Coordinates of C-alpha atoms and ligand atoms in Angstrom, one line a residue:
M1 CA 0.0 0.0 0.0
D2 CA 1.4 3.4 -1.0
L3 CA 0.4 5.9 1.6
G4 CA 2.8 8.5 0.3
T5 CA 1.8 12.1 -0.6
S6 CA 3.3 15.3 -1.6
Y7 CA 2.7 18.5 0.5
L8 CA 4.5 21.8 0.0
G9 CA 6.7 20.0 -2.5
L10 CA 7.9 17.7 0.3
T11 CA 7.5 14.0 0.0
L12 CA 5.7 12.5 3.0
R13 CA 5.5 8.8 3.9
N14 CA 1.8 9.2 4.7
P15 CA -0.6 12.2 4.7
I16 CA -1.0 12.5 8.5
I17 CA 0.8 15.5 10.0
A18 CA 1.0 16.3 13.7
S19 CA -0.1 20.0 13.7
A20 CA 1.4 22.7 15.9
S21 CA 0.8 22.0 19.6
P22 CA 2.7 21.4 22.9
L23 CA 3.4 17.9 21.5
S24 CA 5.8 19.4 19.0
A25 CA 7.5 21.7 21.5
D26 CA 10.3 19.4 22.6
I27 CA 12.6 16.9 21.0
G28 CA 11.5 13.9 23.0
S29 CA 7.9 14.2 21.9
I30 CA 8.8 15.1 18.3
R31 CA 10.8 11.8 18.1
Q32 CA 7.7 10.0 19.5
L33 CA 5.5 11.6 16.8
E34 CA 8.0 10.2 14.2
D35 CA 8.1 6.8 15.9
F36 CA 4.4 6.5 15.9
G37 CA 4.2 7.3 12.2
A38 CA 3.6 11.0 11.6
G39 CA 4.2 12.0 8.0
A40 CA 5.6 15.3 9.1
V41 CA 5.5 17.5 12.2
V42 CA 4.6 21.2 12.5
L43 CA 6.4 22.7 15.5
T44 CA 4.6 24.8 18.1
S45 CA 4.5 28.4 16.9
L46 CA 7.1 31.1 17.6
F47 CA 4.9 33.9 18.9
E48 CA 6.3 37.4 18.4
A49 CA 3.8 38.8 21.0
Q50 CA 5.2 36.4 23.6
M51 CA 8.7 37.6 22.9
Q52 CA 7.7 41.2 23.2
Q53 CA 6.1 40.4 26.6
E54 CA 9.4 38.7 27.7
D55 CA 11.4 41.7 26.5
R56 CA 9.2 44.1 28.6
L57 CA 9.6 41.8 31.6
I58 CA 13.4 41.8 31.2
D59 CA 13.5 45.6 30.8
M60 CA 11.5 45.8 34.0
L61 CA 13.7 43.4 35.9
T62 CA 16.9 44.9 34.7
S63 CA 15.9 48.4 35.5
V64 CA 15.0 47.4 39.1
G65 CA 17.9 48.4 41.3
A66 CA 20.0 49.4 38.4
E67 CA 20.4 52.8 40.0
S68 CA 21.5 51.4 43.3
S69 CA 24.9 50.1 42.4
P70 CA 26.9 50.1 39.2
E71 CA 27.0 46.3 39.0
A72 CA 23.3 45.8 39.6
G73 CA 22.3 46.4 36.0
S74 CA 24.5 43.5 34.9
Y75 CA 23.0 40.9 37.3
F76 CA 20.0 40.0 35.2
P77 CA 20.8 40.1 31.5
A78 CA 23.3 37.2 31.5
A79 CA 20.9 35.0 33.4
I80 CA 17.8 35.9 31.3
A81 CA 19.2 36.6 27.9
G82 CA 19.7 32.9 27.0
S83 CA 16.1 32.1 27.3
A84 CA 14.8 35.3 25.8
G85 CA 14.1 36.1 22.2
P86 CA 13.8 33.5 19.4
N87 CA 17.0 31.5 20.3
G88 CA 15.2 28.7 22.2
Y89 CA 12.8 28.3 19.3
L90 CA 15.6 28.4 16.7
D91 CA 17.4 25.7 18.7
L92 CA 14.2 23.6 18.7
V93 CA 14.1 23.9 14.9
S94 CA 17.7 22.8 14.3
Q95 CA 17.6 20.1 16.9
A96 CA 14.4 18.7 15.6
R97 CA 15.9 18.6 12.1
A98 CA 18.8 16.7 13.4
A99 CA 16.7 14.3 15.5
V100 CA 14.1 13.1 13.0
D101 CA 13.9 12.1 9.3
I102 CA 10.4 13.4 8.7
P103 CA 9.9 17.0 7.5
V104 CA 10.0 19.6 10.3
I105 CA 7.7 22.5 9.5
A106 CA 8.3 25.5 11.7
S107 CA 5.4 27.8 12.6
L108 CA 5.4 31.6 13.0
N109 CA 2.9 34.0 14.4
A110 CA 4.2 37.5 14.2
T111 CA 2.6 40.8 15.1
T112 CA 4.7 43.3 13.1
D113 CA 5.7 43.4 9.4
A114 CA 9.3 43.4 10.3
G115 CA 8.8 40.5 12.7
W116 CA 7.2 38.2 10.0
V117 CA 10.2 38.7 7.8
R118 CA 12.9 38.7 10.4
Y119 CA 11.8 35.5 12.2
A120 CA 11.0 33.7 9.0
T121 CA 14.6 34.4 7.8
L122 CA 16.0 33.1 11.1
I123 CA 13.8 30.0 11.0
E124 CA 15.0 29.2 7.5
Q125 CA 18.6 29.7 8.7
A126 CA 17.9 27.3 11.6
G127 CA 17.2 24.6 9.0
A128 CA 13.4 24.2 8.9
S129 CA 12.1 22.0 6.1
A130 CA 9.3 24.5 5.6
L131 CA 7.5 27.4 7.3
E132 CA 3.9 27.7 8.3
L133 CA 2.6 31.2 8.7
N134 CA 0.1 31.0 11.5
I135 CA -2.3 33.8 10.7
Y136 CA -4.5 34.1 13.8
Q137 CA -5.6 37.7 13.8
I138 CA -9.3 38.1 13.1
A139 CA -10.4 41.4 11.6
S140 CA -12.7 42.2 14.5
G141 CA -12.4 46.0 14.5
P142 CA -15.5 47.9 13.2
S143 CA -13.3 49.9 10.8
T144 CA -11.4 47.0 9.2
A145 CA -12.8 46.3 5.8
A146 CA -12.9 42.6 4.7
G147 CA -10.8 43.4 1.6
D148 CA -8.1 45.1 3.8
A149 CA -7.8 42.1 6.1
Q150 CA -7.3 39.9 3.1
A151 CA -4.9 42.2 1.4
D152 CA -2.8 42.3 4.6
C153 CA -2.4 38.5 4.4
V154 CA -1.3 38.6 0.8
T155 CA 1.2 41.4 1.6
L156 CA 2.7 39.6 4.5
L157 CA 3.1 36.4 2.5
K158 CA 4.8 38.3 -0.4
A159 CA 7.2 40.0 2.1
V160 CA 8.2 36.6 3.6
R161 CA 8.2 34.9 0.1
N162 CA 10.7 37.5 -1.1
R163 CA 13.1 36.7 1.8
V164 CA 12.9 32.9 2.2
K165 CA 13.4 30.0 -0.2
I166 CA 11.9 27.2 1.9
P167 CA 8.3 26.2 1.2
I168 CA 5.7 28.3 2.8
A169 CA 2.3 27.2 4.0
V170 CA -0.4 29.7 5.2
K171 CA -2.6 28.6 8.0
L172 CA -5.9 30.5 7.9
H173 CA -8.9 30.9 10.1
P174 CA -12.3 30.6 8.4
Y175 CA -13.4 34.1 9.2
F176 CA -12.6 35.7 5.9
S177 CA -15.2 36.6 3.4
A178 CA -14.9 35.5 -0.2
F179 CA -12.4 32.8 1.0
G180 CA -12.0 31.5 -2.6
V181 CA -10.5 34.9 -3.7
L182 CA -8.1 35.0 -0.8
A183 CA -7.0 31.4 -1.6
R184 CA -6.3 32.2 -5.2
Q185 CA -4.4 35.4 -4.3
L186 CA -2.2 33.6 -1.8
D187 CA -1.6 30.8 -4.4
E188 CA -0.6 33.5 -7.0
A189 CA 1.6 35.2 -4.4
G190 CA 3.7 32.1 -4.0
A191 CA 2.1 30.1 -1.1
D192 CA 3.2 26.5 -1.4
G193 CA 0.3 25.3 0.7
L194 CA -2.8 26.5 2.5
V195 CA -3.9 25.0 5.8
L196 CA -7.7 25.0 6.3
F197 CA -8.6 25.9 9.0
N198 CA -7.0 27.3 12.0
R199 CA -9.2 27.0 15.1
P200 CA -9.4 30.3 17.0
Y201 CA -10.0 30.1 20.8
Q202 CA -13.6 29.3 21.6
G203 CA -14.5 31.7 24.3
D204 CA -17.4 30.9 26.6
I205 CA -19.1 32.4 29.6
D206 CA -18.8 30.8 33.1
L207 CA -22.3 31.5 34.5
G208 CA -21.3 30.7 38.0
R209 CA -18.5 33.3 38.2
L210 CA -20.0 35.6 35.5
R211 CA -16.7 35.6 33.7
W212 CA -15.4 34.9 30.2
T213 CA -13.5 31.7 30.1
N214 CA -10.6 31.5 27.6
E215 CA -9.6 27.9 27.9
V216 CA -8.3 26.0 24.9
T217 CA -10.9 23.4 24.1
L218 CA -10.2 20.3 22.0
S219 CA -12.1 19.8 18.7
N220 CA -14.4 17.1 17.7
R221 CA -15.4 15.4 14.4
E222 CA -18.5 17.5 14.0
E223 CA -16.2 20.4 13.1
I224 CA -15.0 19.0 9.8
P225 CA -17.8 20.1 7.4
L226 CA -16.5 23.6 6.9
G227 CA -13.1 22.2 5.9
L228 CA -14.7 19.6 3.7
L229 CA -16.7 22.3 1.9
W230 CA -13.8 24.6 1.2
L231 CA -11.3 21.9 0.3
S232 CA -13.7 20.5 -2.1
L233 CA -14.3 23.9 -3.7
L234 CA -10.5 24.7 -3.9
A235 CA -9.0 21.3 -4.8
G236 CA -7.8 21.3 -8.4
R237 CA -8.5 25.0 -8.8
L238 CA -5.2 26.4 -7.5
S239 CA -2.2 26.6 -9.8
H240 CA 0.5 25.8 -7.3
A241 CA -0.5 25.6 -3.6
S242 CA -1.1 22.2 -2.0
L243 CA -3.8 21.8 0.6
A244 CA -3.9 20.6 4.1
A245 CA -6.9 19.9 6.3
A246 CA -6.5 21.0 9.9
T247 CA -9.5 20.6 12.2
G248 CA -11.6 17.8 13.7
V249 CA -9.8 14.6 13.0
E250 CA -10.7 12.0 15.6
T251 CA -10.5 8.8 13.6
A252 CA -9.3 7.6 10.2
A253 CA -12.8 8.4 8.9
E254 CA -12.1 12.1 9.0
V255 CA -8.7 11.6 7.4
I256 CA -10.3 9.7 4.6
K257 CA -13.1 12.3 4.1
Y258 CA -10.5 15.1 3.9
L259 CA -8.5 13.1 1.3
L260 CA -11.6 12.5 -0.7
V261 CA -12.2 16.2 -1.0
G262 CA -8.7 16.9 -2.2
A263 CA -6.5 17.4 0.9
D264 CA -2.9 16.5 0.1
A265 CA -2.2 16.2 3.9
V266 CA -4.3 16.0 7.0
M267 CA -3.3 17.5 10.3
T268 CA -4.3 16.5 13.8
T269 CA -3.8 17.9 17.3
S270 CA -6.8 17.4 19.5
A271 CA -7.0 13.6 18.9
L272 CA -3.3 13.3 19.8
L273 CA -3.7 15.3 23.0
R274 CA -6.8 13.3 23.9
H275 CA -5.5 9.8 23.2
G276 CA -1.7 10.3 23.2
P277 CA 0.7 10.4 20.2
G278 CA 0.3 6.6 19.9
H279 CA -3.1 7.3 18.3
L280 CA -1.2 8.1 15.1
R281 CA -0.7 4.3 14.7
S282 CA -4.4 3.6 14.6
L283 CA -5.1 6.5 12.3
I284 CA -2.6 5.1 9.8
A285 CA -3.6 1.5 10.2
D286 CA -7.3 2.2 9.8
L287 CA -6.6 4.4 6.8
E288 CA -4.6 1.5 5.2
T289 CA -7.3 -1.0 6.1
W290 CA -10.1 1.2 4.5
L291 CA -8.1 1.6 1.4
S292 CA -7.3 -2.1 1.0
L293 CA -10.9 -3.2 1.7
R294 CA -12.0 -1.1 -1.2
D295 CA -9.2 -2.2 -3.5
F296 CA -7.4 1.2 -3.6
S297 CA -3.7 0.7 -3.8
S298 CA -2.7 4.2 -2.7
V299 CA -3.7 7.4 -1.0
A300 CA -3.2 9.1 -4.4
A301 CA -6.1 6.9 -5.8
I302 CA -8.7 8.5 -3.5
K303 CA -7.3 12.1 -3.3
G304 CA -9.9 14.5 -4.7
L305 CA -12.4 11.7 -5.7
M306 CA -15.2 13.8 -4.2
T307 CA -14.5 17.4 -4.9
T308 CA -17.1 19.7 -6.4
M309 CA -15.2 19.3 -9.7
S310 CA -16.2 15.6 -9.6
S311 CA -19.8 14.5 -9.9
G312 CA -22.4 14.6 -7.3
A313 CA -20.8 16.9 -4.7
P314 CA -23.1 19.5 -3.3
S315 CA -21.9 22.9 -4.1
H316 CA -23.3 25.8 -2.2
E317 CA -25.5 26.6 -5.2
T318 CA -26.9 23.1 -5.6
A319 CA -27.5 22.9 -1.9
L320 CA -29.6 26.0 -2.1
T321 CA -31.5 25.0 -5.2
E322 CA -32.2 21.6 -3.9
G323 CA -33.5 23.0 -0.7
I324 CA -30.8 21.5 1.5
W325 CA -30.4 24.9 3.2
Ligands
FMN1 C1 -3.1 23.2 23.2 C2 -3.0 23.6 21.8 C3 -1.9 24.4 21.4 C4 -1.9 24.8 20.1 N1 -0.8 25.5 19.7 C5 -0.7 26.0 18.4 C6 0.4 26.7 17.9 O1 1.3 27.0 18.6 N2 0.3 27.2 16.6 C7 -0.7 26.9 15.7 O2 -0.6 27.3 14.6 N3 -1.7 26.1 16.2 C8 -1.8 25.7 17.4 N4 -2.8 25.0 17.9 C9 -3.9 24.6 16.9 C10 -3.7 23.2 16.3 O3 -2.4 23.2 15.6 C11 -4.8 22.9 15.3 O4 -4.8 23.7 14.2 C12 -6.2 23.0 16.0 O5 -6.2 22.4 17.3 C13 -7.2 22.2 15.1 O6 -6.8 20.9 14.9 P1 -7.5 19.7 15.7 O7 -9.0 19.8 15.5 O8 -6.9 18.4 15.2 O9 -7.2 19.9 17.2 C14 -2.9 24.5 19.2 C15 -4.0 23.7 19.6 C16 -4.1 23.3 20.9 C17 -5.2 22.5 21.3

């Protein structure tokens, strides 16, 4: 059985990728993800906002008492500097590359134009196989026009594209209007892959304490239809970018559905956090079993079998005319 696939121009032994999470934040668990069969791993993101916070903390600490003695100002920097800034992350990238044979995709979430370019360049120099731009910002302000939010994404991709040569994936949340146009623009601007979809924090209200809760919740399989719809609309319609599905995988069934609508790779985090990284083994084994029971000899044989380009898929328009919605 040939489970191999190509994503971002990289050859993967199978289409299941461990997406960015705490599981890909240290070398031990990255090795485990490889041992349990992951086709590739996306490292936890480098967050520029977090580094800015650390910088402010260091400024504060180093200024405390700096006036009291000439040496005081030099106590803190040496102790803190090693862990501050992007160095820890860059070490993770290079150590992960050395530790595993599967592709190591770094992930970046920056807050400034300069930050996107600077950290992308450093990540490339650290040896990442590819870079995922984790675009998390939602245009929530009442004065941000939809078109402006989309144009910002394309501009930042172009800025990074001009500076790094490694493949670039753009991980997007679903809260863009006219998503098809954005996908095409990113494709034309040089994205090697699109990751659909990022899963923004699901805020809720704690009625007991009358407070917003901001906990990270794990996904479930009921969340895949939006990804299925957009993947099926985009598959075969982009000139260059490959496609990864990113939300709601619990079992091999979700992996298979995503492949059927044209995903080149399928990512998972919640299922691995819920069941442990060993869950990768059952995802892969069950995918293989499903393929052989139906006499498919490869993942490639089912990829895109059920896109809207193929017959029978409900497009938004047919769903409307047939009264599904
Ligand atoms: C605890 C946790 C940490 C995460 N950290 C990151 C991150 O650093 N960068 C990122 O792009 N996505 C991050 N994600 C999002 C996941 O990579 C993934 O896109 C999302 O959970 C949807 O996939 P799933 O349905 O398989 O969980 C995180 C998710 C969880 C649950």
